[in-house]
Amino acid sequence: FNLPFFSGFAFFFVLLAALVVVGMRIAGKRNMESLRLILWCFTFMMLGYSTYVTTMIRSNADPAIDMYNVDNPNTLVGYLGREQYGDFPLLVGQNFTATPVDYKETGTRYTKGQDKYIEIGKDVKPVYAAEDKMLFPRVWDASNDQGRADFYRQWLNMGQNEVPTQKENIEWFITYQFNFMYWRYFMWNFAGKQNDIQGFGNVRDGNWISGIPFIDNLRLGDQSKMPDALKNNPANNKLYLLPFILGVIGFIYQLNRRKGDFIVTSLLFFFTGIAIVIYLNQPGNQPRERDYAYVGSFYAFAIWIGLGMLMVRDWFSRVIKGPVASYAAAILCLLAVPVLMASQEWDDHDRSKKQLARDLAKNYLESCAPNAILFTFGDNDTYPLWYAQEVEGIRRDIRVINNSLLGIDWYINQLRYKVNDSDPIDVIFTADQIQGRKRDYVLHNPQANVPQNVYFDLYDFLKNVIGSDDPSLKVTISRGERINYFPTRKFKIPVNEELVRNNGTLNPADSALQELRFEIPDRKRILMKNDLAVLAIIAANKWER
């Protein structure tokens, strides 16, 4: 209707509120208590989700760090759907040895334009043959960039060319996703922990223990023979299963006393723990321990630990009369669980003196020249740097660029602006040239009229070949789509000798090339958008930063 942005968003929620009010009135007049309860539950759910509006408010203020650029309802959908993490199957899907037999369009993608939402391409998903798919797919990730396919084979003792069966698929779910990636974390909290070294299924790193030799040695081997460095690890916590046992007692107590409350607590426990295991469908070889994902279920179990004390009180009241039974139960449970946990776990949970991430970030930043550009890879490299700059104001003149985000148009566009004390960056391509799926990747496609022994100027090549919409500089791929290509692997960047000597790029005694030459490796047949962005930043920099 050519109305301004947020018009449909506002209309939708006004309409929704009106429907809820009408529904409430109908429920009141007709005495429909179930409908009233449903509408109140829905209303409170919506109040909970309404906090995400703060994400859009913040993004519209254009802060220095604006992840996903959630400044409109369209991008909010992608943000809430975790689209940046890719797609994964849940009920029916491929196994990790499958290769797509086709690709199909599943919808249209839009982005916020100058005065309306504009189409930026189609959502495309791979199609797999029926024999390569299974129910409840758990071993699904065919990518091996993080060694995940190899990890599947190693964990399941599969041969190099074996195809996983449904039995192996379920075995992965039970032994890895549930036992290793949930139950192990659960028992860390309520039984004990071996050490804080990330485990990958081996018996000496990151397992749960109880502190009871018979149980631990049976599962993991003789723990007394562990090296002193591991036996004396601050995270070697022995809880003797006491929190776990008290929780089980509370579980039984609530089941027997109040089944309705028990069902609610059990649902909370299930949906914040086991249901998340099923939904996340984690592939192997995780880069870090993932216990934080299940904290909600640990809280739910703590409810049963609290109720367990009431059962202990009831036991005491059989032999001790009056309020003394309650005091005795409280003191015993206090010593057996929270006091024991604090004495065992305080040293490895105390973060008050852990400043390594902040100190590393400060050292990285302080080692850079004024107005420098610093490339990072992924979250763990980047967040400490952002913290140092945004919170402590350390070296705000440096532009931190996260390579993991450079394949997304909104992040490249954010480089065009001055941020804090950091000057804008020339990324060569216009916003329209990288919008949506445009130039997500370019193919190597040698041409007879392009000599392969000549080095081409990188800036000119990116601007006038990769950045061109000339049909002759594009190649047709599947489904008739035409994309840009690079016909050569050899490039050069001219060197301004006077500039590089004056700005400290070179030491006084260094010699200087007239041009820097390099080649795209033969194994790299495709340049992704983030590759193009890095090359553009280097070429357009012209040695100034």
Short mmCIF file of N, CA and C in Angstrom, two decimals, residues 16 114 230 443 454 456 486 496:
data_model
loop_
_atom_site.label_atom_id
_atom_site.label_comp_id
_atom_site.label_asym_id
_atom_site.label_seq_id
_atom_site.Cartn_x
_atom_site.Cartn_y
_atom_site.Cartn_z
N LEU A 16 -3.89 -8.14 16.37
CA LEU A 16 -3.72 -9.27 17.28
C LEU A 16 -4.28 -8.93 18.66
N GLN A 114 15.40 1.49 -0.08
CA GLN A 114 15.34 2.91 0.28
C GLN A 114 13.97 3.30 0.83
N LEU A 230 46.37 -33.30 36.36
CA LEU A 230 44.93 -33.48 36.18
C LEU A 230 44.24 -33.78 37.51
N LEU A 443 33.27 -17.87 -9.79
CA LEU A 443 33.95 -19.10 -10.21
C LEU A 443 35.22 -18.79 -10.99
N VAL A 454 50.23 -13.23 -17.00
CA VAL A 454 50.25 -11.79 -16.74
C VAL A 454 49.58 -11.52 -15.40
N PHE A 456 47.45 -9.06 -13.12
CA PHE A 456 46.47 -7.99 -13.34
C PHE A 456 46.32 -7.15 -12.07
N PHE A 486 36.24 -15.24 -12.38
CA PHE A 486 37.59 -14.69 -12.48
C PHE A 486 38.40 -15.56 -13.44
N ASN A 496 53.42 2.27 -3.43
CA ASN A 496 53.89 3.65 -3.38
C ASN A 496 55.05 3.69 -2.39
#
